[in-house]
Amino acid sequence: MNSKQFVLDEQVTITIAKRSSNRQMRLTINGDGTVRVSMPKWVPYAQGVRFAKSRLNWIKAKIPERTTISQGQKVGKSHRLMFKPTDKQTITTRLTELEAVVFCPKGKSIIDDDVQSAAKKVIKKALQSQGSQLLPMRLQQLAEKYNYSYSSVKVKSLKTRWGSCDNHKNITLNLYLMELPWELIDYVLLHELNHTLVMQHGPKFWQELKLKLPNYLELKRQLRTYSTLV
């Protein structure tokens, strides 16, 4: 797949992705506000930019507003985010068994950009810890249940995908999966396992997935409402 980023204006940056399997141009907005144009490999990038610009007002209306990370919010499956005061002059973080903690110097507000940035970093650490422990275990369970085989699995931060599987059956999972309900996590894991049988998203791929998940279309729709980032 070939892809490039283009800036439409101060508010909107798009990613244009070309695939040989694409038959038409498609515009999507992810839960984190990232805008993506998918199109056939032979179509010039300039045409994709013009297509996005023609929908610019619609894009701006659909991009979600920035959310503030708040005290006590749930992080994944087992942590809570906590902001705690400190006499130190610098912002520090700590990850415990049940808490992702941001220590804020006196006079700092939790909505300050640098505090929010620290919160995102410790949330990422918590999700990496949870994901590294739980996702490979669940992937193995599903592989055994549905008779799939794969070569390896790793958990990391992915900007625009929930997961991937290469031609050698190496699976990569997004650590932000831990923010999803388990039924959607299972959908993503089975989606990637299905790529060990069928690489392309053609009719055969979806037919195979439907055998395991008869409601995959509804799960796919629900997944679009979630973000791949904090």
Short mmCIF file of C-alpha atoms in Angstrom, two decimals, residues 58-213:
data_model
loop_
_atom_site.label_atom_id
_atom_site.label_comp_id
_atom_site.label_asym_id
_atom_site.label_seq_id
_atom_site.Cartn_x
_atom_site.Cartn_y
_atom_site.Cartn_z
CA TRP A 58 -18.70 17.86 5.70
CA ILE A 59 -15.32 16.72 7.05
CA LYS A 60 -15.12 19.63 9.51
CA ALA A 61 -18.65 18.94 10.74
CA LYS A 62 -17.78 15.29 11.40
CA ILE A 63 -14.38 15.66 13.07
CA PRO A 64 -14.86 15.06 16.81
CA GLU A 65 -13.92 17.81 19.26
CA ARG A 66 -10.81 17.39 21.39
CA THR A 67 -11.60 15.67 24.67
CA THR A 68 -9.95 16.40 28.01
CA ILE A 69 -8.49 13.53 30.02
CA SER A 70 -10.15 13.64 33.42
CA GLN A 71 -9.58 12.52 36.99
CA GLY A 72 -10.52 8.94 37.73
CA GLN A 73 -11.29 7.90 34.16
CA LYS A 74 -10.95 4.25 33.35
CA VAL A 75 -7.85 3.18 31.44
CA GLY A 76 -8.25 -0.10 29.59
CA LYS A 77 -9.33 -3.06 31.70
CA SER A 78 -7.58 -2.56 35.03
CA HIS A 79 -6.28 0.98 35.63
CA ARG A 80 -7.67 4.33 36.71
CA LEU A 81 -6.06 7.64 35.83
CA MET A 82 -5.30 9.77 38.89
CA PHE A 83 -3.94 13.33 39.10
CA LYS A 84 -2.14 13.92 42.41
CA PRO A 85 -0.45 17.07 43.76
CA THR A 86 3.29 17.15 44.39
CA ASP A 87 5.77 19.61 45.92
CA LYS A 88 8.17 18.96 43.04
CA GLN A 89 8.49 21.55 40.28
CA THR A 90 8.22 19.06 37.44
CA ILE A 91 5.42 16.82 36.19
CA THR A 92 6.10 13.14 36.81
CA THR A 93 4.15 9.92 36.26
CA ARG A 94 3.97 6.49 37.82
CA LEU A 95 2.27 3.25 36.81
CA THR A 96 1.10 0.95 39.60
CA GLU A 97 -0.91 -2.24 39.48
CA LEU A 98 -4.23 -0.38 39.43
CA GLU A 99 -3.43 3.28 38.82
CA ALA A 100 -1.83 5.45 36.15
CA VAL A 101 -0.72 8.49 38.15
CA VAL A 102 0.23 12.00 37.04
CA PHE A 103 1.89 14.08 39.77
CA CYS A 104 1.10 17.77 39.22
CA PRO A 105 3.15 20.64 40.74
CA LYS A 106 1.21 23.20 42.75
CA GLY A 107 -0.36 25.83 40.54
CA LYS A 108 -0.79 23.46 37.58
CA SER A 109 -4.24 22.55 36.29
CA ILE A 110 -5.02 19.09 34.97
CA ILE A 111 -6.26 20.70 31.75
CA ASP A 112 -2.88 22.34 31.03
CA ASP A 113 -1.39 21.00 27.80
CA ASP A 114 1.77 19.65 29.47
CA VAL A 115 -0.27 17.84 32.13
CA GLN A 116 -2.59 16.36 29.51
CA SER A 117 0.46 15.28 27.50
CA ALA A 118 1.90 13.51 30.56
CA ALA A 119 -1.46 11.82 31.13
CA LYS A 120 -1.47 10.49 27.57
CA LYS A 121 2.00 9.04 28.05
CA VAL A 122 1.18 7.19 31.27
CA ILE A 123 -2.10 5.95 29.75
CA LYS A 124 -0.09 4.54 26.86
CA LYS A 125 2.22 2.76 29.33
CA ALA A 126 -0.79 1.27 31.12
CA LEU A 127 -2.36 0.05 27.89
CA GLN A 128 0.96 -1.39 26.71
CA SER A 129 1.27 -3.30 29.98
CA GLN A 130 -2.30 -4.62 29.79
CA GLY A 131 -2.14 -5.38 26.08
CA SER A 132 1.16 -7.25 26.27
CA GLN A 133 -0.31 -9.49 28.93
CA LEU A 134 -3.87 -10.04 27.68
CA LEU A 135 -3.95 -9.72 23.89
CA PRO A 136 -1.48 -12.53 22.99
CA MET A 137 -3.32 -14.80 25.42
CA ARG A 138 -6.69 -14.04 23.87
CA LEU A 139 -5.29 -14.37 20.33
CA GLN A 140 -4.01 -17.84 21.13
CA GLN A 141 -7.40 -18.84 22.58
CA LEU A 142 -9.22 -17.73 19.44
CA ALA A 143 -6.66 -19.36 17.15
CA GLU A 144 -7.12 -22.68 18.93
CA LYS A 145 -10.92 -22.37 18.95
CA TYR A 146 -11.21 -21.65 15.22
CA ASN A 147 -8.20 -23.64 14.01
CA TYR A 148 -5.98 -20.76 12.89
CA SER A 149 -2.19 -20.71 13.03
CA TYR A 150 0.15 -17.70 13.10
CA SER A 151 3.89 -17.13 13.43
CA SER A 152 4.21 -14.36 16.02
CA VAL A 153 2.35 -11.57 17.77
CA LYS A 154 3.48 -8.21 19.10
CA VAL A 155 1.63 -5.33 20.73
CA LYS A 156 2.51 -1.73 19.93
CA SER A 157 1.03 1.68 19.19
CA LEU A 158 -0.44 1.95 15.68
CA LYS A 159 -1.68 5.32 14.41
CA THR A 160 -4.49 4.31 12.07
CA ARG A 161 -4.98 0.54 12.37
CA TRP A 162 -6.26 -1.75 15.08
CA GLY A 163 -4.04 -4.56 13.81
CA SER A 164 -2.15 -6.03 10.88
CA CYS A 165 -0.96 -9.38 9.55
CA ASP A 166 1.85 -9.82 7.03
CA ASN A 167 2.47 -12.53 4.44
CA HIS A 168 4.50 -14.53 6.98
CA LYS A 169 1.58 -14.66 9.44
CA ASN A 170 3.19 -12.20 11.87
CA ILE A 171 0.41 -10.33 13.66
CA THR A 172 0.71 -6.84 15.16
CA LEU A 173 -1.98 -5.55 17.53
CA ASN A 174 -2.66 -1.97 18.57
CA LEU A 175 -2.24 -1.44 22.32
CA TYR A 176 -5.30 0.86 22.24
CA LEU A 177 -7.43 -2.23 21.66
CA MET A 178 -7.52 -2.41 25.45
CA GLU A 179 -9.93 0.56 25.43
CA LEU A 180 -12.51 -1.41 23.42
CA PRO A 181 -15.24 -3.78 24.66
CA TRP A 182 -14.12 -7.39 24.52
CA GLU A 183 -16.50 -8.27 21.70
CA LEU A 184 -14.81 -5.68 19.47
CA ILE A 185 -11.36 -6.83 20.57
CA ASP A 186 -12.31 -10.35 19.52
CA TYR A 187 -13.55 -9.01 16.18
CA VAL A 188 -10.17 -7.37 15.48
CA LEU A 189 -8.23 -10.44 16.60
CA LEU A 190 -10.32 -12.75 14.42
CA HIS A 191 -10.02 -10.28 11.55
CA GLU A 192 -6.22 -10.52 11.72
CA LEU A 193 -6.27 -14.28 12.20
CA ASN A 194 -8.44 -14.52 9.11
CA HIS A 195 -5.65 -12.82 7.16
CA THR A 196 -3.50 -15.88 7.83
CA LEU A 197 -5.87 -17.65 5.42
CA VAL A 198 -6.87 -14.83 3.05
CA MET A 199 -4.69 -11.71 2.77
CA GLN A 200 -6.94 -9.47 0.66
CA HIS A 201 -10.29 -8.00 1.74
CA GLY A 202 -12.23 -9.69 -1.03
CA PRO A 203 -15.46 -11.72 -0.94
CA LYS A 204 -13.61 -14.86 0.19
CA PHE A 205 -12.14 -13.02 3.19
CA TRP A 206 -15.54 -11.80 4.43
CA GLN A 207 -17.18 -15.17 3.75
CA GLU A 208 -14.55 -16.88 5.92
CA LEU A 209 -14.95 -14.30 8.70
CA LYS A 210 -18.74 -14.62 8.62
CA LEU A 211 -18.43 -18.33 9.43
CA LYS A 212 -16.85 -17.36 12.76
CA LEU A 213 -18.69 -14.08 13.35
#
